[in-house]
Amino acid sequence: MASKISLLALILFLATFITHGACFNRKLMNYTTLSYSSDWSSNGGATWYGSPDGAGSDGGACGYQNAVDQPPFSSMIAAGSPSIFLSGKGCGACYQVKCICNAACSEAPVNVVITDECPGCLSEPVHFDMSGTAFGALAKPGQADQLRGAGILQIQYKRVQCNYHGIDIAFHVDSGSNPNYFAVLIEYESGDGDLTGVSLKQARSDSWAPMQQSWGAVWKFNSGCTLQAPFSIKLTSDSGKTLVVNNVIPTGWQPGATYRSVVNY
């Protein structure tokens, strides 16, 4: 009888933490993907890296380079733990993050974009290693430096749609591209923000050839023969939505050049 009472007490104790512990560091869940929800998840952590008022790093593991400190990213970025970086497939995904467990927290949500990876951020199921700018935005006015000194914050987060307010998708051709090999960084996708598939169609062709993820937000196509421009590119977002960008890579394209479309999700 005593053992049954002890077991019941233990169950009630754990249930109290799981149900009510918004600031409790829970390590019980292992995410492989995160879907949209109106509810806040409370099993996340946040830190910051780089300079206090900076953009974290120069592009990071997604390959966005110096775009991270310019509009529309505007330094409001984060390096994601493996559970949300997803080997680069999480690049471009948008999240709202807020902190409530520190006196310096404003409790107001801020939007961040995943532009980098934090492979060692494993202390929570989901972790955001934020730029100094984004981390400071979680604080009450005048208390950003105080919050940056708090160490690991327990935060609430949820995935949200990206909205780049009239900025269309851009294609930055990788500097290693040549007449037989084409690689491209794809950025500023509204909606899901991240991609699960990319296909390329050459001039005078009716078929789409799948591209492979090279690294981060860079996708590649190695044809083994001379490619025929202009290229059309078909994007598939995380939720399965497709978008065709016709003839976006022109005849005479150049490695290192950026070609902007006139469409977005």
Coordinates of C-alpha atoms in Angstrom, one line a residue, residues 34 61 72 83 101 120 122 157 182 249 264:
L34 CA 7.9 21.9 -36.4
A61 CA 25.8 27.7 -42.3
P72 CA 14.7 42.2 -44.9
S83 CA 16.2 20.0 -34.4
C101 CA 11.4 34.1 -17.0
G120 CA 26.3 22.2 -29.9
L122 CA 21.5 20.5 -27.3
Y157 CA 8.4 30.0 -29.4
F182 CA 25.1 25.1 -61.7
I249 CA 18.5 32.7 -64.8
N264 CA 7.0 35.1 -54.2

